[in-house]
mmCIF file of C-alpha atoms and ligand atoms in Angstrom:
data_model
loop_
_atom_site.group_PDB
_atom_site.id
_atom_site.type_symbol
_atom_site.label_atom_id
_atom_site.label_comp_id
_atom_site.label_asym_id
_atom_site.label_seq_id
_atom_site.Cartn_x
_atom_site.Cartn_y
_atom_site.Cartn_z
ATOM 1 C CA UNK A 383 -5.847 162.971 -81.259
ATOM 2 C CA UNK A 384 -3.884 160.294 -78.987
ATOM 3 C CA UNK A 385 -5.731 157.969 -77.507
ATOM 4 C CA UNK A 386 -4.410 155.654 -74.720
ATOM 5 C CA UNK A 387 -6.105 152.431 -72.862
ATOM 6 C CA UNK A 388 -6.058 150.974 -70.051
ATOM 7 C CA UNK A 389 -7.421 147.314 -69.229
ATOM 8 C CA UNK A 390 -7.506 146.264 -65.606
ATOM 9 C CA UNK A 391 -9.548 144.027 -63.297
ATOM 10 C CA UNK A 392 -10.719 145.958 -60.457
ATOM 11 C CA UNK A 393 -11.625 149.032 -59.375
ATOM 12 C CA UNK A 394 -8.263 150.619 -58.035
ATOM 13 C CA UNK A 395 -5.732 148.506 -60.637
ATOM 14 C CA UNK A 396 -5.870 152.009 -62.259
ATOM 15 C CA UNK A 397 -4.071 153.788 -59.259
ATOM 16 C CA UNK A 398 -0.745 151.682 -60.318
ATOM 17 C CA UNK A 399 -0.528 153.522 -63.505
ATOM 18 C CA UNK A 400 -2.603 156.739 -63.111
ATOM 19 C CA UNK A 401 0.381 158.801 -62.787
ATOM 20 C CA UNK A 402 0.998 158.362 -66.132
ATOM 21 C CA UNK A 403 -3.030 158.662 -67.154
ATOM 22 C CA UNK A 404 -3.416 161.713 -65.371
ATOM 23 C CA UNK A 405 0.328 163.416 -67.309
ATOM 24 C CA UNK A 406 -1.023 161.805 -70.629
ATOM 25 C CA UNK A 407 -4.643 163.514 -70.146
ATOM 26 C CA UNK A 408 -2.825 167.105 -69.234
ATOM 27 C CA UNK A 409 -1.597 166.173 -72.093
ATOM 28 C CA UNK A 410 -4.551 166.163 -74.591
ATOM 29 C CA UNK A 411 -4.384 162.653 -75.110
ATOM 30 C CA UNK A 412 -8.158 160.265 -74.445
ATOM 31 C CA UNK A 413 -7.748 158.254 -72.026
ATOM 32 C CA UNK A 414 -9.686 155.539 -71.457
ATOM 33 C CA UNK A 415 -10.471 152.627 -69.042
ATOM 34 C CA UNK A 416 -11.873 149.178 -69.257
ATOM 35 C CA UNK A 417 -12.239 147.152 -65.602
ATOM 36 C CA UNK A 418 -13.220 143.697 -65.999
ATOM 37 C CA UNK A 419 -14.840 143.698 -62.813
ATOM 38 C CA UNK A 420 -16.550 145.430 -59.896
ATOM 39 C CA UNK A 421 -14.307 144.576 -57.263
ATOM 40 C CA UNK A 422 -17.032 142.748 -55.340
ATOM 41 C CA UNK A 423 -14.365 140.265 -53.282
ATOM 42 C CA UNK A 424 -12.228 143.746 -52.312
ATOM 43 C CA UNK A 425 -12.298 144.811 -48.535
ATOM 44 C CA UNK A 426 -14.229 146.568 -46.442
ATOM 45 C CA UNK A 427 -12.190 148.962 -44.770
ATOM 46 C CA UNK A 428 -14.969 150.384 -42.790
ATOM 47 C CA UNK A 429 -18.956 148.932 -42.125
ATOM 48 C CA UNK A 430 -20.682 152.226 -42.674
ATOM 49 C CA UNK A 431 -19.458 152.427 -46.528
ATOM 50 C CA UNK A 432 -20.615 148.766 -47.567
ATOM 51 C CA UNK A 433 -21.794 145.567 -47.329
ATOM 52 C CA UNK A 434 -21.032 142.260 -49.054
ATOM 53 C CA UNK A 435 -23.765 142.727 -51.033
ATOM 54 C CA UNK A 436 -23.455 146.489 -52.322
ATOM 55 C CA UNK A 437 -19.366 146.354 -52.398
ATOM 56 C CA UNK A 438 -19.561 146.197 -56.001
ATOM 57 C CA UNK A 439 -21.948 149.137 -56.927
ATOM 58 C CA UNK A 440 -19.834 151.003 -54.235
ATOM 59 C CA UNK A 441 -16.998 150.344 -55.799
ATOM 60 C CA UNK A 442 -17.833 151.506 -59.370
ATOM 61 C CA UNK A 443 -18.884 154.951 -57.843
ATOM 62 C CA UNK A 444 -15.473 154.826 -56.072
ATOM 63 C CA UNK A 445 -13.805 154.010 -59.571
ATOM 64 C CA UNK A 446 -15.675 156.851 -61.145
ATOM 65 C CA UNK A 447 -14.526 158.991 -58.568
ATOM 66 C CA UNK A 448 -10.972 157.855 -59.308
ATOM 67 C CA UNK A 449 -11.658 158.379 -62.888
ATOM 68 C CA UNK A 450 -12.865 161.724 -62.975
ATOM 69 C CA UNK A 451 -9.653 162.663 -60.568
ATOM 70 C CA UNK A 452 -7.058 161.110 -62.955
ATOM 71 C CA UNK A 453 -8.571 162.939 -65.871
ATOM 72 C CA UNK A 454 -9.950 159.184 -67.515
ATOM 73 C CA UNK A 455 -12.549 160.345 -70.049
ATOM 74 C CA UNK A 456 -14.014 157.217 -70.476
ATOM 75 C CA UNK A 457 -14.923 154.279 -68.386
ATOM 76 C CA UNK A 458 -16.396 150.870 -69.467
ATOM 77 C CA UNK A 459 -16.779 147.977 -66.912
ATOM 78 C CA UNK A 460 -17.310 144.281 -68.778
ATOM 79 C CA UNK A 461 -19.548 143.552 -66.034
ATOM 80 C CA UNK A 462 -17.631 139.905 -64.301
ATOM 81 C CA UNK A 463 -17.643 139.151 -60.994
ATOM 82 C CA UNK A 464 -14.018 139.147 -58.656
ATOM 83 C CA UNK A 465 -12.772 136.036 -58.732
ATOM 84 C CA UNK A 466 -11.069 136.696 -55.569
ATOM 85 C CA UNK A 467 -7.500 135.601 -54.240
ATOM 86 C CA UNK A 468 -5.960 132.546 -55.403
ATOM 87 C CA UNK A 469 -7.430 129.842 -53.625
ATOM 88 C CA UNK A 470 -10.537 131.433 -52.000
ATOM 89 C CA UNK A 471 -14.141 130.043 -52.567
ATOM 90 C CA UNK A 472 -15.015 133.068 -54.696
ATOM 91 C CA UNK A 473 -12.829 131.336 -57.705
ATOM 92 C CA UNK A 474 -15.302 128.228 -58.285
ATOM 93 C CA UNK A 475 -18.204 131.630 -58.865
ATOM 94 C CA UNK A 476 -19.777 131.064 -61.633
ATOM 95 C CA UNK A 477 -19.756 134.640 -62.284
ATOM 96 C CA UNK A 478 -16.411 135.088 -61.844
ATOM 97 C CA UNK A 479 -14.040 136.300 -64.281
ATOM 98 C CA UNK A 480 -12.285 133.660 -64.370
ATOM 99 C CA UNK A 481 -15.311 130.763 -64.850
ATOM 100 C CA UNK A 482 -16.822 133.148 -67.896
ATOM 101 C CA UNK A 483 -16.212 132.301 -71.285
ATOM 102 C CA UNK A 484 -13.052 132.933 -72.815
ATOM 103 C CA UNK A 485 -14.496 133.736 -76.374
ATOM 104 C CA UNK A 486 -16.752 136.353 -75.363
ATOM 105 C CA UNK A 487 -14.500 137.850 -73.758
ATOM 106 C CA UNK A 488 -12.230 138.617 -76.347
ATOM 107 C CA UNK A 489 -15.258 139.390 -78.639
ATOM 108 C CA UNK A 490 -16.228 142.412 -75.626
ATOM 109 C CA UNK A 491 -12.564 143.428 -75.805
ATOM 110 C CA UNK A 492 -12.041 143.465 -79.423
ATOM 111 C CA UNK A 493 -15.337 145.094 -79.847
ATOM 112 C CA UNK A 494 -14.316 148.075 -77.296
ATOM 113 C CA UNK A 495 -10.750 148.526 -78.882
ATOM 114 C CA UNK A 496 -12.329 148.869 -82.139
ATOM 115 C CA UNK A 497 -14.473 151.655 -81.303
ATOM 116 C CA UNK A 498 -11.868 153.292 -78.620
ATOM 117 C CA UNK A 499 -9.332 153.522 -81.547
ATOM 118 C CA UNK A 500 -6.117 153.806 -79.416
ATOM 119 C CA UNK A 501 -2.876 153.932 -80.678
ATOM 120 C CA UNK A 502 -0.960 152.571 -76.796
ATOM 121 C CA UNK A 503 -3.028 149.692 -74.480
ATOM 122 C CA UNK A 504 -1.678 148.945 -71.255
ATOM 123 C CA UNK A 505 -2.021 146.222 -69.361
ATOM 124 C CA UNK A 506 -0.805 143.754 -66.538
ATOM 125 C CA UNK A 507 2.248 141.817 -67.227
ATOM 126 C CA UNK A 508 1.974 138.227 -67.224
ATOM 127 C CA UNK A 509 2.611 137.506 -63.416
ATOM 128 C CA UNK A 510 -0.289 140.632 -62.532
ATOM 129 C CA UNK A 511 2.025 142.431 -60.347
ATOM 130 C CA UNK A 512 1.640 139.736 -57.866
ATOM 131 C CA UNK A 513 -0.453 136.777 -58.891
ATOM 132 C CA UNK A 514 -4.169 137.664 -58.520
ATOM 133 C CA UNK A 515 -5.907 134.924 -60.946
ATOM 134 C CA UNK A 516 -7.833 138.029 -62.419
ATOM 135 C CA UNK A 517 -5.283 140.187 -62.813
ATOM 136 C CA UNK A 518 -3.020 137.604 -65.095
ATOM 137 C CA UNK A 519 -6.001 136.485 -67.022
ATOM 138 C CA UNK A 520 -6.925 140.359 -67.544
ATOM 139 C CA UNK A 521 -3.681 140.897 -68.633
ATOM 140 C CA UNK A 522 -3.852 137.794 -70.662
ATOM 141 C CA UNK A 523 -7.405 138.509 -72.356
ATOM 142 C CA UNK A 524 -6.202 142.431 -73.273
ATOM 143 C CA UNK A 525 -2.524 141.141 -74.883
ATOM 144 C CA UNK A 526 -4.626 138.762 -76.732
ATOM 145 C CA UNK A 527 -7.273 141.363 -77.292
ATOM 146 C CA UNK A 528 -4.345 143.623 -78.833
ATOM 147 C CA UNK A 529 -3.490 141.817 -82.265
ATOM 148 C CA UNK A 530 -6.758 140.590 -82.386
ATOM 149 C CA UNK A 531 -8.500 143.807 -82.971
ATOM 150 C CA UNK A 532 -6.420 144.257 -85.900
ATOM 151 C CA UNK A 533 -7.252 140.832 -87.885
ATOM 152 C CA UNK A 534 -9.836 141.055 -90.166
ATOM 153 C CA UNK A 535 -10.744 137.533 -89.743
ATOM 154 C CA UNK A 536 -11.490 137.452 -86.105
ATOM 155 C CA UNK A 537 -14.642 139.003 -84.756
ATOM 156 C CA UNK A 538 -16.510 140.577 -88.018
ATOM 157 C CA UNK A 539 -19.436 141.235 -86.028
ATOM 158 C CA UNK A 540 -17.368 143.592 -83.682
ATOM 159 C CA UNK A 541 -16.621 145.964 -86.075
ATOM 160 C CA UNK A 542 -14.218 147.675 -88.547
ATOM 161 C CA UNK A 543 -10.907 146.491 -88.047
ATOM 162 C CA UNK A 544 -7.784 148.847 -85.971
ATOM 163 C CA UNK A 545 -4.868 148.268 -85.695
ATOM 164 C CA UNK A 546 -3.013 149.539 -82.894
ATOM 165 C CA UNK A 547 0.674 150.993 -82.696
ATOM 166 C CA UNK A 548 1.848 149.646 -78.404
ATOM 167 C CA UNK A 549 1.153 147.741 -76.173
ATOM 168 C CA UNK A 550 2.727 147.792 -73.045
ATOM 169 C CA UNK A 551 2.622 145.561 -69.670
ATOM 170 C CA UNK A 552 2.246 147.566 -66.257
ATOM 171 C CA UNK A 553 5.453 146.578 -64.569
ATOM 172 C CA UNK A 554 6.027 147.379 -60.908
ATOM 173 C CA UNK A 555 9.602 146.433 -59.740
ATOM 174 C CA UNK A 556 10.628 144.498 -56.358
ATOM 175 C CA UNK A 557 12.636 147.346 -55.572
ATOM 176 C CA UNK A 558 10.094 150.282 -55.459
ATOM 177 C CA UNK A 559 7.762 147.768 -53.519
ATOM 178 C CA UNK A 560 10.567 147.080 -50.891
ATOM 179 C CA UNK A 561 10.755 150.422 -50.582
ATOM 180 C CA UNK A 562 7.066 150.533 -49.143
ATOM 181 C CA UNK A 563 7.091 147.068 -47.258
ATOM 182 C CA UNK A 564 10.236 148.438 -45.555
ATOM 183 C CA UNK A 565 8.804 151.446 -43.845
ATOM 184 C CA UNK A 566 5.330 149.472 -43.304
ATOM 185 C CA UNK A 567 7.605 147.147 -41.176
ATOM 186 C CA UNK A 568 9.562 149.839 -39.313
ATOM 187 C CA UNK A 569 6.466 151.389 -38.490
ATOM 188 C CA UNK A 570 4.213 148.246 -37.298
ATOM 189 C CA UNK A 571 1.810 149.187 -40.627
ATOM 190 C CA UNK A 572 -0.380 146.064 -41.393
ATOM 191 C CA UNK A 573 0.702 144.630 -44.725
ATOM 192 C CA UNK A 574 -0.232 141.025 -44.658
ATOM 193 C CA UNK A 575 -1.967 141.229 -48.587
ATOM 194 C CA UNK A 576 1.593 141.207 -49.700
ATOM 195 C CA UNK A 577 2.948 138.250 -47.074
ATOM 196 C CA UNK A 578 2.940 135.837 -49.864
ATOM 197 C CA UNK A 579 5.435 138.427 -52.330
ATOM 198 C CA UNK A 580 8.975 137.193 -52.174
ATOM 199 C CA UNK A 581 11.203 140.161 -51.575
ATOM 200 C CA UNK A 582 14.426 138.804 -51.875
ATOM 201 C CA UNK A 583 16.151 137.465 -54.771
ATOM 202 C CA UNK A 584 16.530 138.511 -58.306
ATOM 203 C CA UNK A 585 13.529 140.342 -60.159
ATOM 204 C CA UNK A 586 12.471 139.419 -63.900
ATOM 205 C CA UNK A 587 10.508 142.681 -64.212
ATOM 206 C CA UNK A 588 13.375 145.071 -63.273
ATOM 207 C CA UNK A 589 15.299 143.874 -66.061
ATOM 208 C CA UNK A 590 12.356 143.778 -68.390
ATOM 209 C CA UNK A 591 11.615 147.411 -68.026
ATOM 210 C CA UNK A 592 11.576 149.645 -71.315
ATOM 211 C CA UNK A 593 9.908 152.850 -70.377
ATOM 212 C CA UNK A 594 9.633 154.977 -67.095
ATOM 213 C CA UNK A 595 7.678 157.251 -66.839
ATOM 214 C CA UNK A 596 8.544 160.027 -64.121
ATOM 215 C CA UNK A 597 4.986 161.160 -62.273
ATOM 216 C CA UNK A 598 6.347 162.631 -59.437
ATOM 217 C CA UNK A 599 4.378 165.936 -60.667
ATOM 218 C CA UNK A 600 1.324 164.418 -60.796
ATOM 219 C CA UNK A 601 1.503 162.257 -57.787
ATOM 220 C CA UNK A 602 -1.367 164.604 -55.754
ATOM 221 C CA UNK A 603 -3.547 163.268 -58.477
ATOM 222 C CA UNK A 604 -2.296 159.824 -58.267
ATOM 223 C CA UNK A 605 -2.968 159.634 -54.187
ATOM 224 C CA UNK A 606 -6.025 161.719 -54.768
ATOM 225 C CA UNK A 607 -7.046 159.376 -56.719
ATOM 226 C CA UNK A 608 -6.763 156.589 -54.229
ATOM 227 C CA UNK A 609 -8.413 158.557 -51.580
ATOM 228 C CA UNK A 610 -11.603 157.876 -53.646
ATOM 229 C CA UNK A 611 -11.039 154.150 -53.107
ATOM 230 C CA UNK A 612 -12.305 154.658 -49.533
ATOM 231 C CA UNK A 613 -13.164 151.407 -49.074
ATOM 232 C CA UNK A 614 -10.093 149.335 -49.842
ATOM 233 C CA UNK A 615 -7.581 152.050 -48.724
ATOM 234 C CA UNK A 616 -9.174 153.082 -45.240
ATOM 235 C CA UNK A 617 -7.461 155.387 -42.520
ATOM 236 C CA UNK A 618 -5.152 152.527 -41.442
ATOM 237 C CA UNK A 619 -4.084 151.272 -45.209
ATOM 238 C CA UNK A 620 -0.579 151.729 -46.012
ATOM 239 C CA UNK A 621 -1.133 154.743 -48.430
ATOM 240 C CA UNK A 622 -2.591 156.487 -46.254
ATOM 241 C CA UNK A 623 0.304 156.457 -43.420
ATOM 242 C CA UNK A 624 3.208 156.552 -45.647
ATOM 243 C CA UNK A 625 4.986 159.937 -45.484
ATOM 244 C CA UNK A 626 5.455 161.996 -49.054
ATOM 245 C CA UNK A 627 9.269 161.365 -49.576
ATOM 246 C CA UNK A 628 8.371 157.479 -48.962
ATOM 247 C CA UNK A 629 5.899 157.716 -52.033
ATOM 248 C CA UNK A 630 8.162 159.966 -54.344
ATOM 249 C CA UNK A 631 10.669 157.014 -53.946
ATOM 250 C CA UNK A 632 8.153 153.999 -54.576
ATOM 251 C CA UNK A 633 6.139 155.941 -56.789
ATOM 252 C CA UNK A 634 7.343 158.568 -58.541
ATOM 253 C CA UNK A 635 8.029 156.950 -61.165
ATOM 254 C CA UNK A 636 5.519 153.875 -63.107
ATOM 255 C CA UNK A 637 7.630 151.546 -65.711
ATOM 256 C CA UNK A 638 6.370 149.830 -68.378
ATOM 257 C CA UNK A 639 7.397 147.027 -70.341
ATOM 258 C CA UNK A 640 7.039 147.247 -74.158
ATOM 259 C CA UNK A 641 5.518 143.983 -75.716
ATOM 260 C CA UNK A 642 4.736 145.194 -78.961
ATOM 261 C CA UNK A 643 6.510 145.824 -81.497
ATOM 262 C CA UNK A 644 9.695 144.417 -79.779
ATOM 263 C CA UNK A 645 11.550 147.210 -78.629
ATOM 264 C CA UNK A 646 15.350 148.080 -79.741
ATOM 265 C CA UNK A 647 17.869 147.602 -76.988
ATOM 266 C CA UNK A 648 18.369 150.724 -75.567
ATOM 267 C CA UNK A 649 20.805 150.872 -72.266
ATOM 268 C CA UNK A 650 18.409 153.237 -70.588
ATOM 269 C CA UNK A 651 14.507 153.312 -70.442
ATOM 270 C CA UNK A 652 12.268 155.426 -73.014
ATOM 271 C CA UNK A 653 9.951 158.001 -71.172
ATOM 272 C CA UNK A 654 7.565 158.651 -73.526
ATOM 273 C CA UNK A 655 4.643 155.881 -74.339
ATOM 274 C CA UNK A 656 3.730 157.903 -77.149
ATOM 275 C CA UNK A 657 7.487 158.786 -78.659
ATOM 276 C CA UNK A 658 7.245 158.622 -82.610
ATOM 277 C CA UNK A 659 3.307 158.180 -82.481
ATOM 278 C CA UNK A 660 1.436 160.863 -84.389
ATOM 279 C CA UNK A 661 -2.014 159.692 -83.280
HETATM 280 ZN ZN1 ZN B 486 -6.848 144.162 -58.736
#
């Protein structure tokens, strides 16, 4: 059997790739999920669903809502704290992800690889998709995570040894985005999370870009799946007021980067994760 994983750092992360998670678990193929976090510095998008206190436990049911809608068979959270936006007070935390110690992190993400078994990880690419300090040290921990699970000499104690066949970085290009930010402006749509995203200029990711993977046929799972993230995407949130032909163009399609093994040059991206893995 296949088995595919996903490492992200908050409850919704998954809803940038679960077009693909839901098509690869029609598929047959396990998928599974680690989130390095609860979410507990996300929004509030209306006072009757949480408090400051609560968001987190809210926000795992929300993610095992989302979970259970994508077709994710299994879920494992490594129990951090958000470390927030760049710059906000929740970064000096001392449970935040980014304050906990680097080693035992690793150890908790060699440790679940080992016992997953899957032949493709995916991940954030190094930038995570637009600078959150948990989503590039996520991204960070799980590529490092990746080759370590494989080397006998790191981490006895977490297990036999597997060695994985992909790994691939979550890539979401300027241009799809723009696509979005344009119709939020036309249409007076609050986006001011994404003020500090350059839009303009040339993007590293586009060119990076080995696979694509086209989910316009699973895309009712992919904004179902949102809709379960009720309190970060409320009635006003951007998702929820962007018209269908809007989200076939921004997100009809989730690319990937392939990390390892270096990819051959090919003029146009792969579609298949899996191609040439008999899992
Ligand atoms: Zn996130």
């Amino acid at each position: 059997m296949k088995r595919l994983l996903a490492i992200f750092a908050h409850p919704d992360d998954e809803g940038a790739v679960a077009g693909t998670l839901a098509y690869y678990a029609r598929q047959g193929v396990h998928v599974a999920l680690i989130c390095a976090t609860k979410g507990e510095a996300g929004e509030i998008s209306d006072p009757s669903l949480a408090t400051p206190e609560n968001l987190g436990e809210v926000r795992e049911a929300e993610l095992r809502c989302a979970c259970q809608v994508i077709g994710i068979a299994e879920l494992h959270l490594l129990g951090y704290c958000d470390s927030g936006m760049d710059g906000t007070p929740e970064n000096e935390k001392i449970t935040a992800f980014i304050q906990a110690d680097p080693e035992e992190i690793r150890f908790k993400l060699v440790k679940l690889i080992r016992e997953i078994k899957p032949h493709v990880v995916i991940t954030f690419e190094p930038n995570g998709w637009y600078g959150h300090p948990d989503h590039i040290a996520t991204g960070r921990y799980a590529s490092e995570a990746y080759y370590l699970a494989s080397d006998p000499e790191a981490f006895p104690e977490a297990g036999p040894i597997w060695q994985l066949d992909r790994l691939f970085h979550s890539a979401f290009p300027l241009s799809r985005f723009k696509v979005m930010v344009d119709y939020a402006r036309e249409h007076g749509i609050d986006i001011s999370t994404f003020d500090s995203v350059p839009m303009e200029g040339p993007d590293p990711i586009e060119e990076q870009i080995t696979h694509n993977v086209d989910v316009r046929a699973y895309l009712d799972a992919k904004l179902a799946s949102t809709r379960c993230h009720q309190t970060q995407f409320g009635e006003d949130s951007l998702f929820r007021q962007i018209p269908p032909e809007i989200h076939q163009a921004s997100m009809g399609d989730e690319t990937f980067i392939q990390v390892d093994p270096q990819p051959e040059l090919s003029s146009s991206p792969v579609t298949d994760l899996f191609s040439g893995i008999e899992g």
